[in-house]
Short mmCIF file of C-alpha atoms in Angstrom, two decimals:
data_model
loop_
_atom_site.label_atom_id
_atom_site.label_comp_id
_atom_site.label_asym_id
_atom_site.label_seq_id
_atom_site.Cartn_x
_atom_site.Cartn_y
_atom_site.Cartn_z
CA MET J 6 10.28 -13.67 5.30
CA SER J 7 10.52 -9.97 4.60
CA PRO J 8 12.07 -7.93 1.82
CA THR J 9 15.83 -7.40 2.15
CA PRO J 10 17.21 -3.86 2.22
CA VAL J 11 17.24 -2.30 -1.22
CA SER J 12 20.62 -2.28 -2.87
CA PHE J 13 21.80 -0.30 -5.84
CA ALA J 14 25.20 -1.26 -7.23
CA SER J 15 25.05 -0.17 -10.87
CA PRO J 16 23.82 3.04 -12.48
CA ILE J 17 22.05 0.97 -15.18
CA ALA J 18 20.92 -2.24 -13.38
CA PRO J 19 17.58 -2.31 -11.66
CA VAL J 20 17.48 -2.27 -7.85
CA GLY J 21 17.59 -5.56 -6.08
CA TYR J 22 14.49 -6.55 -4.13
CA SER J 23 13.41 -9.84 -2.43
CA TRP J 24 9.76 -10.58 -2.08
CA GLU J 25 8.05 -12.30 0.78
CA ALA J 26 8.43 -16.11 0.91
CA THR J 27 5.53 -18.04 -0.51
CA SER J 28 3.43 -20.20 1.70
CA ALA J 29 4.91 -23.28 -0.03
CA GLU J 30 8.38 -22.05 0.78
CA ILE J 31 7.45 -21.46 4.40
CA ALA J 32 5.89 -25.00 4.64
CA ARG J 33 9.11 -26.55 3.44
CA ARG J 34 11.37 -24.47 5.63
CA TYR J 35 9.37 -25.01 8.90
CA GLY J 36 7.90 -28.45 8.26
CA VAL J 37 4.29 -27.28 8.55
CA ASP J 38 1.13 -28.15 6.66
CA PRO J 39 0.65 -25.57 3.84
CA ALA J 40 -3.14 -25.66 4.50
CA SER J 41 -2.46 -24.53 8.07
CA ILE J 42 -0.54 -21.36 7.11
CA VAL J 43 -2.14 -18.01 7.77
CA ARG J 44 -0.63 -14.90 6.24
CA PHE J 45 -0.46 -12.05 8.79
CA ASP J 46 2.10 -10.26 6.63
CA LEU J 47 0.40 -9.20 3.45
CA ASN J 48 -2.39 -6.82 4.58
CA THR J 49 -4.98 -8.72 2.44
CA ALA J 50 -8.55 -9.55 3.37
CA PRO J 51 -9.63 -12.96 4.74
CA ALA J 52 -12.06 -13.52 1.91
CA PRO J 53 -13.20 -11.86 -1.33
CA PRO J 54 -16.59 -10.13 -1.64
CA SER J 55 -19.36 -12.60 -2.72
CA ILE J 56 -20.60 -10.20 -5.40
CA ALA J 57 -17.27 -10.49 -7.25
CA GLU J 58 -17.25 -14.26 -6.87
CA ARG J 59 -20.77 -14.37 -8.37
CA GLU J 60 -19.77 -12.31 -11.42
CA ILE J 61 -16.78 -14.60 -12.05
CA ALA J 62 -18.94 -17.71 -11.63
CA ALA J 63 -21.53 -16.34 -14.04
CA GLY J 64 -18.93 -15.57 -16.67
CA ARG J 65 -20.29 -12.15 -17.45
CA PHE J 66 -16.98 -10.80 -18.67
CA ALA J 67 -16.21 -7.59 -20.50
CA ALA J 68 -14.89 -9.79 -23.39
CA PRO J 69 -14.37 -13.49 -24.07
CA LEU J 70 -11.44 -14.97 -22.16
CA SER J 71 -9.83 -15.71 -25.50
CA GLU J 72 -9.76 -12.01 -26.32
CA TYR J 73 -7.86 -9.00 -24.89
CA PRO J 74 -9.83 -6.75 -22.57
CA PRO J 75 -11.28 -3.53 -24.00
CA SER J 76 -8.30 -1.12 -23.81
CA ASP J 77 -10.38 1.65 -22.20
CA TYR J 78 -11.65 -0.65 -19.36
CA ALA J 79 -14.90 1.33 -19.74
CA THR J 80 -17.09 -0.62 -17.25
CA LEU J 81 -14.41 -0.48 -14.62
CA VAL J 82 -13.66 3.20 -15.15
CA GLU J 83 -17.35 3.97 -14.86
CA ALA J 84 -17.71 2.05 -11.59
CA ALA J 85 -14.48 3.41 -10.06
CA ALA J 86 -15.18 7.02 -11.09
CA ALA J 87 -18.60 6.77 -9.39
CA ALA J 88 -17.07 5.21 -6.23
CA TYR J 89 -14.37 7.94 -5.97
CA GLY J 90 -16.61 10.87 -7.13
CA VAL J 91 -14.46 11.86 -10.04
CA ALA J 92 -14.91 12.11 -13.80
CA GLY J 93 -13.89 9.32 -16.06
CA ASP J 94 -11.09 11.31 -17.66
CA GLU J 95 -9.65 11.92 -14.21
CA LEU J 96 -8.96 8.24 -13.60
CA LEU J 97 -6.48 5.74 -15.02
CA VAL J 98 -6.59 1.96 -14.41
CA GLY J 99 -3.53 -0.13 -13.74
CA ALA J 100 -2.71 -3.74 -12.71
CA GLY J 101 -2.75 -3.01 -9.08
CA ALA J 102 -1.56 0.13 -7.25
CA ASP J 103 2.07 -1.03 -7.84
CA GLU J 104 1.72 -0.69 -11.60
CA VAL J 105 0.09 2.75 -11.08
CA LEU J 106 3.05 3.80 -8.91
CA ASP J 107 5.37 2.47 -11.62
CA LEU J 108 3.60 4.51 -14.23
CA CYS J 109 3.99 7.61 -12.09
CA ALA J 110 7.76 6.94 -11.82
CA LYS J 111 8.02 6.58 -15.57
CA ALA J 112 5.98 9.67 -16.30
CA PHE J 113 7.29 12.08 -13.66
CA LEU J 114 10.68 10.87 -12.52
CA PRO J 115 13.44 11.21 -15.18
CA PRO J 116 16.57 8.93 -15.03
CA GLY J 117 19.06 10.74 -12.83
CA GLY J 118 16.27 12.63 -11.07
CA VAL J 119 15.44 12.77 -7.39
CA ALA J 120 12.40 11.60 -5.37
CA VAL J 121 11.71 12.42 -1.73
CA ALA J 122 9.69 10.47 0.81
CA ALA J 123 9.10 10.39 4.55
CA ILE J 124 10.40 7.08 5.89
CA PRO J 125 9.61 4.44 7.00
CA THR J 126 6.97 4.06 4.30
CA TYR J 127 5.86 1.66 1.57
CA ALA J 128 9.05 0.03 0.18
CA MET J 129 8.02 0.27 -3.45
CA HIS J 130 8.43 3.96 -3.48
CA ARG J 131 12.20 3.56 -3.13
CA VAL J 132 12.31 0.49 -5.39
CA LEU J 133 10.51 2.30 -8.23
CA THR J 134 12.76 5.39 -7.76
CA GLU J 135 16.01 3.48 -8.01
CA GLN J 136 14.73 1.39 -10.93
CA ARG J 137 14.44 4.47 -13.14
CA PRO J 138 17.36 4.84 -12.10
CA ALA J 139 16.93 7.98 -9.94
CA ARG J 140 18.06 8.90 -6.39
CA PHE J 141 15.85 8.30 -3.39
CA VAL J 142 16.04 10.72 -0.47
CA GLY J 143 14.42 9.44 2.72
CA VAL J 144 13.34 12.03 5.31
CA PRO J 145 12.94 10.40 8.74
CA ARG J 146 9.48 10.50 10.26
CA ARG J 147 8.80 11.62 13.79
CA GLY J 148 8.74 8.73 16.28
CA PRO J 149 5.88 6.61 17.68
CA ALA J 150 5.12 9.16 20.41
CA ASP J 151 4.16 11.58 17.62
CA GLY J 152 2.20 8.97 15.62
CA TRP J 153 4.95 8.36 13.11
CA THR J 154 3.82 11.57 11.34
CA MET J 155 5.96 13.03 8.58
CA ASP J 156 7.85 16.21 9.25
CA PRO J 157 6.47 18.45 6.45
CA ASP J 158 9.08 21.15 6.87
CA ALA J 159 11.83 18.55 6.46
CA VAL J 160 10.15 17.02 3.38
CA ARG J 161 9.72 20.43 1.90
CA ALA J 162 13.28 21.38 2.58
CA ALA J 163 14.60 18.16 1.06
CA ALA J 164 12.49 18.59 -2.05
CA ALA J 165 13.83 22.15 -2.57
CA ALA J 166 17.44 21.32 -1.78
CA GLU J 167 17.46 18.29 -4.07
CA ASN J 168 15.33 19.84 -6.85
CA ALA J 169 13.09 16.75 -6.55
CA THR J 170 10.71 15.92 -9.36
CA VAL J 171 8.54 13.53 -7.28
CA VAL J 172 7.42 13.48 -3.63
CA TRP J 173 6.04 10.12 -2.54
CA LEU J 174 3.41 10.26 0.23
CA CYS J 175 1.52 7.41 1.85
CA ASN J 176 -1.60 8.27 3.84
CA PRO J 177 -2.52 6.37 5.93
CA ASN J 178 1.07 5.28 6.03
CA ASN J 179 2.23 1.69 5.55
CA PRO J 180 3.77 0.19 7.64
CA THR J 181 3.08 2.50 10.59
CA GLY J 182 -0.72 2.32 10.29
CA LEU J 183 -1.65 5.91 10.92
CA ALA J 184 -2.83 8.89 8.92
CA GLU J 185 -1.30 12.36 8.71
CA PRO J 186 -2.88 15.23 10.64
CA GLY J 187 -5.66 16.70 8.61
CA ASP J 188 -3.84 19.87 7.43
CA SER J 189 -0.36 18.57 6.85
CA VAL J 190 -0.67 17.24 3.30
CA PRO J 191 -2.67 20.28 2.00
CA ALA J 192 -0.13 22.61 3.63
CA LEU J 193 2.77 20.62 2.05
CA LEU J 194 1.18 20.82 -1.38
CA GLU J 195 0.86 24.61 -1.04
CA ALA J 196 4.37 24.98 0.28
CA LEU J 197 5.88 22.90 -2.51
CA ALA J 198 4.04 24.94 -5.20
CA GLY J 199 5.17 28.21 -3.53
CA ASP J 200 8.79 27.11 -3.31
CA ALA J 201 8.79 26.06 -6.95
CA ALA J 202 7.34 29.38 -8.05
CA ASP J 203 9.89 31.35 -6.02
CA ALA J 204 12.77 29.29 -7.51
CA GLY J 205 11.36 29.45 -11.09
CA ARG J 206 11.24 25.67 -11.51
CA PRO J 207 8.45 23.12 -12.05
CA VAL J 208 6.38 21.94 -9.09
CA PRO J 209 7.31 18.39 -8.06
CA THR J 210 4.60 15.76 -8.68
CA VAL J 211 3.18 14.55 -5.40
CA VAL J 212 2.10 10.87 -5.61
CA LEU J 213 -0.22 10.26 -2.68
CA ASP J 214 -0.69 6.58 -1.96
CA GLU J 215 -4.13 6.08 -0.38
CA ALA J 216 -4.31 2.31 -0.35
CA TYR J 217 -5.91 2.28 3.16
CA ALA J 218 -8.07 5.40 2.82
CA GLU J 219 -11.35 3.55 3.19
CA PHE J 220 -10.28 2.22 6.57
CA ALA J 221 -9.36 5.79 7.74
CA GLY J 222 -12.66 7.12 6.56
CA GLY J 223 -11.33 10.03 4.49
CA THR J 224 -9.60 10.94 1.29
CA LEU J 225 -7.62 13.83 -0.17
CA ILE J 226 -8.90 13.27 -3.72
CA PRO J 227 -10.72 16.64 -3.67
CA LEU J 228 -7.27 18.36 -3.42
CA ARG J 229 -6.61 17.49 -7.12
CA ARG J 230 -8.94 20.26 -8.15
CA ASP J 231 -6.39 22.89 -6.98
CA HIS J 232 -3.22 20.93 -7.45
CA PRO J 233 -2.47 19.70 -10.96
CA ASN J 234 0.76 18.19 -9.62
CA LEU J 235 -1.15 15.72 -7.34
CA VAL J 236 -1.81 12.13 -8.28
CA VAL J 237 -3.89 10.04 -5.76
CA VAL J 238 -3.34 6.28 -5.95
CA ARG J 239 -6.17 3.93 -4.88
CA THR J 240 -6.56 0.12 -4.94
CA ALA J 241 -9.08 -2.68 -5.06
CA SER J 242 -6.73 -4.83 -2.89
CA LYS J 243 -7.60 -3.64 0.62
CA ALA J 244 -11.16 -2.50 1.39
CA TYR J 245 -12.54 -4.17 -1.74
CA ALA J 246 -10.68 -7.41 -0.74
CA LEU J 247 -9.60 -8.28 -4.29
CA ALA J 248 -5.78 -8.22 -4.08
CA GLY J 249 -5.52 -11.31 -6.29
CA LEU J 250 -7.13 -9.50 -9.19
CA ARG J 251 -4.53 -6.74 -9.29
CA VAL J 252 -6.48 -3.50 -9.91
CA GLY J 253 -5.42 -0.03 -8.98
CA PHE J 254 -6.18 3.54 -9.99
CA ALA J 255 -4.53 6.89 -10.53
CA ILE J 256 -6.76 9.92 -9.86
CA ALA J 257 -5.69 13.40 -10.92
CA GLN J 258 -6.68 16.27 -13.12
CA ALA J 259 -7.49 15.14 -16.70
CA ALA J 260 -4.36 16.83 -18.08
CA THR J 261 -2.24 14.96 -15.53
CA ILE J 262 -3.90 11.67 -16.45
CA ASP J 263 -3.02 12.43 -20.04
CA ARG J 264 0.60 12.63 -19.03
CA LEU J 265 0.40 9.14 -17.40
CA ALA J 266 -1.65 7.43 -20.13
CA PRO J 267 1.20 6.95 -22.72
CA TYR J 268 3.04 4.70 -20.25
CA ARG J 269 0.04 2.42 -19.53
CA PRO J 270 0.08 -0.99 -21.17
CA PRO J 271 -3.02 -1.63 -23.35
CA GLY J 272 -4.15 -4.82 -21.57
CA SER J 273 -2.45 -5.42 -18.22
CA VAL J 274 -5.71 -5.76 -16.41
CA SER J 275 -7.64 -8.98 -17.31
CA VAL J 276 -11.23 -9.25 -18.34
CA VAL J 277 -11.94 -11.20 -15.16
CA SER J 278 -10.52 -8.39 -13.04
CA VAL J 279 -12.42 -5.70 -14.94
CA THR J 280 -15.69 -7.56 -14.39
CA ALA J 281 -15.29 -8.55 -10.76
CA VAL J 282 -13.79 -5.31 -9.50
CA ALA J 283 -16.42 -3.23 -11.30
CA ALA J 284 -19.11 -5.26 -9.49
CA ALA J 285 -17.38 -4.93 -6.13
CA MET J 286 -16.92 -1.17 -6.53
CA ALA J 287 -20.63 -0.76 -7.29
CA ASP J 288 -21.39 -2.44 -3.94
CA GLN J 289 -20.49 0.47 -1.64
CA PRO J 290 -22.63 -0.80 1.25
CA GLY J 291 -20.79 -4.17 1.08
CA MET J 292 -17.45 -2.45 1.09
CA ARG J 293 -18.34 -0.21 4.11
CA ALA J 294 -19.66 -3.24 6.05
CA ARG J 295 -16.43 -5.09 5.36
CA VAL J 296 -14.30 -2.19 6.56
CA ALA J 297 -16.41 -1.77 9.71
CA ALA J 298 -16.06 -5.48 10.58
CA VAL J 299 -12.28 -5.34 10.11
CA SER J 300 -12.01 -2.21 12.21
CA VAL J 301 -14.04 -3.80 15.08
CA GLU J 302 -11.92 -6.93 14.91
CA ARG J 303 -8.72 -4.85 14.82
CA GLU J 304 -9.54 -3.17 18.11
CA ARG J 305 -10.67 -6.45 19.77
CA TRP J 306 -7.39 -8.09 18.66
CA ARG J 307 -5.29 -5.15 19.66
CA ALA J 308 -6.68 -5.19 23.19
CA ALA J 309 -6.18 -8.99 23.40
CA LEU J 310 -2.59 -8.70 22.28
CA ALA J 311 -1.87 -6.03 24.79
CA ALA J 312 -3.34 -8.21 27.58
CA ILE J 313 -0.77 -10.91 26.83
CA GLY J 314 2.23 -8.56 26.69
CA TRP J 315 2.28 -7.61 22.89
CA PRO J 316 1.67 -3.86 22.81
CA ALA J 317 0.32 -2.87 19.39
CA GLY J 318 0.16 0.82 18.58
CA PRO J 319 -2.99 2.57 17.35
CA SER J 320 -3.97 1.96 13.70
CA VAL J 321 -6.59 3.23 11.23
CA THR J 322 -5.74 0.42 8.74
CA ASN J 323 -6.26 -3.30 8.50
CA PHE J 324 -3.02 -4.07 10.30
CA LEU J 325 -1.22 -3.51 13.64
CA LEU J 326 2.35 -2.68 14.51
CA VAL J 327 3.76 -4.33 17.58
CA ASP J 328 6.88 -2.97 19.37
CA PHE J 329 9.21 -5.54 20.92
CA GLY J 330 11.89 -3.10 22.04
CA SER J 331 14.71 -4.80 20.19
CA ALA J 332 15.36 -6.40 16.83
CA ASP J 333 16.45 -9.64 18.51
CA ARG J 334 13.18 -9.97 20.43
CA ALA J 335 11.15 -9.18 17.32
CA ALA J 336 13.12 -11.83 15.39
CA ALA J 337 12.60 -14.43 18.06
CA ALA J 338 8.87 -13.74 18.16
CA ALA J 339 8.71 -14.02 14.39
CA GLU J 340 10.52 -17.38 14.51
CA HIS J 341 8.10 -18.71 17.09
CA LEU J 342 5.10 -17.67 14.98
CA LEU J 343 6.49 -19.13 11.78
CA ARG J 344 7.11 -22.58 13.52
CA HIS J 345 3.33 -22.54 14.19
CA ALA J 346 2.51 -21.65 10.53
CA LEU J 347 1.65 -18.00 11.31
CA VAL J 348 3.51 -15.49 9.05
CA PRO J 349 4.21 -11.98 10.43
CA ARG J 350 5.70 -9.08 8.48
CA THR J 351 9.28 -8.48 9.66
CA PHE J 352 11.77 -5.77 8.88
CA PRO J 353 15.51 -5.86 8.02
CA ALA J 354 18.07 -5.22 10.78
CA ASP J 355 18.88 -1.78 9.39
CA HIS J 356 15.27 -0.70 9.07
CA ALA J 357 13.74 1.87 11.46
CA LEU J 358 11.13 -0.79 12.39
CA ALA J 359 13.56 -3.65 12.95
CA ALA J 360 12.22 -3.99 16.52
CA TYR J 361 8.60 -4.37 15.28
CA LEU J 362 6.30 -6.90 13.63
CA ARG J 363 3.46 -5.84 11.44
CA LEU J 364 0.35 -8.03 11.67
CA THR J 365 -2.61 -8.17 9.40
CA VAL J 366 -6.10 -8.40 10.90
CA ARG J 367 -7.62 -11.60 9.80
CA THR J 368 -10.81 -13.48 10.90
CA GLU J 369 -11.66 -13.72 14.53
CA ALA J 370 -10.82 -17.43 14.45
CA ASP J 371 -7.44 -16.81 12.82
CA ASP J 372 -6.66 -13.97 15.28
CA ASP J 373 -7.62 -16.18 18.23
CA ARG J 374 -5.30 -18.99 17.04
CA PHE J 375 -2.60 -16.36 16.83
CA LEU J 376 -3.26 -15.31 20.49
CA GLU J 377 -3.04 -18.93 21.60
CA VAL J 378 0.41 -19.37 19.94
CA VAL J 379 1.66 -16.05 21.45
CA ALA J 380 0.40 -17.05 24.91
CA ALA J 381 2.60 -20.17 24.66
CA LEU J 382 5.76 -18.14 23.83
#
């Protein structure tokens, strides 16, 4: 049910990647009712915001559906810039955070170049690197006892040794669910800039994936003012609960956005997405209430899982990471869940988290159904 390990056999062919099985595929494989399937693997929200649904129902779109969207996405840019506290020319819209990450790879990572990341982290960072094609250098994170934090000195050393042009960061980190200590990313940005100046080479672009920042209650967007090499990536998929509309954002100094802009397709974000996401982003109280409700349910569910023998680590996101002690036990638990139409996120056998399952926080009713199935294991 999970992505297979990334493979790269040819210097010109794109990297191979296998996406999560669809609910229809799972229904066929396990003989379950498709309507009974609950996705605990995708880190999406249980339901979209009502304000977005109302805008779609009213049909107040930025352009007729028979036309392309305005290429500047002006209403969406205005709403997002206000939500993030930046100027309009410091923001670029993409079809989900994944397209924004892809644009960063195209703009800042030349074929044959090198990108560095602390691993385990979001799988697309490696996928996009190797699709350039470029070389991905993974720097192991500290273990669970240290909150899965990155080792800034090791990341810095790898970036210098490899002459990296991109450093991928994810904060809070997916799939470990925790944020970096408050000073580690700013210190790394300063160190990378200093090392580049000492070596007489360009500063690597730091792409900071903040998909779960609203859940963590903080952002490093203000660091862009002092670091022209920083691009912060945000999304409407998580806290705004609109993953199906595929909208993401790059936030950086205006000159850096100008370097990204030539790679952006003119109409990859639909008029429906522009309209609904702009409305949702204008409803900041609604977003904060949704995040608070998910956070409360996360802690309730985490305690209940622990009580029945599934120890989930701490999290500041909308998902939990459960340690089973071995890959075999994790695989057996996943198989049991799947036979009951509950889909966890698993990891390949050679992954650092092979002994874990990642579980998305759903509704209280869905999470209680999950607990009942686990109790019967």
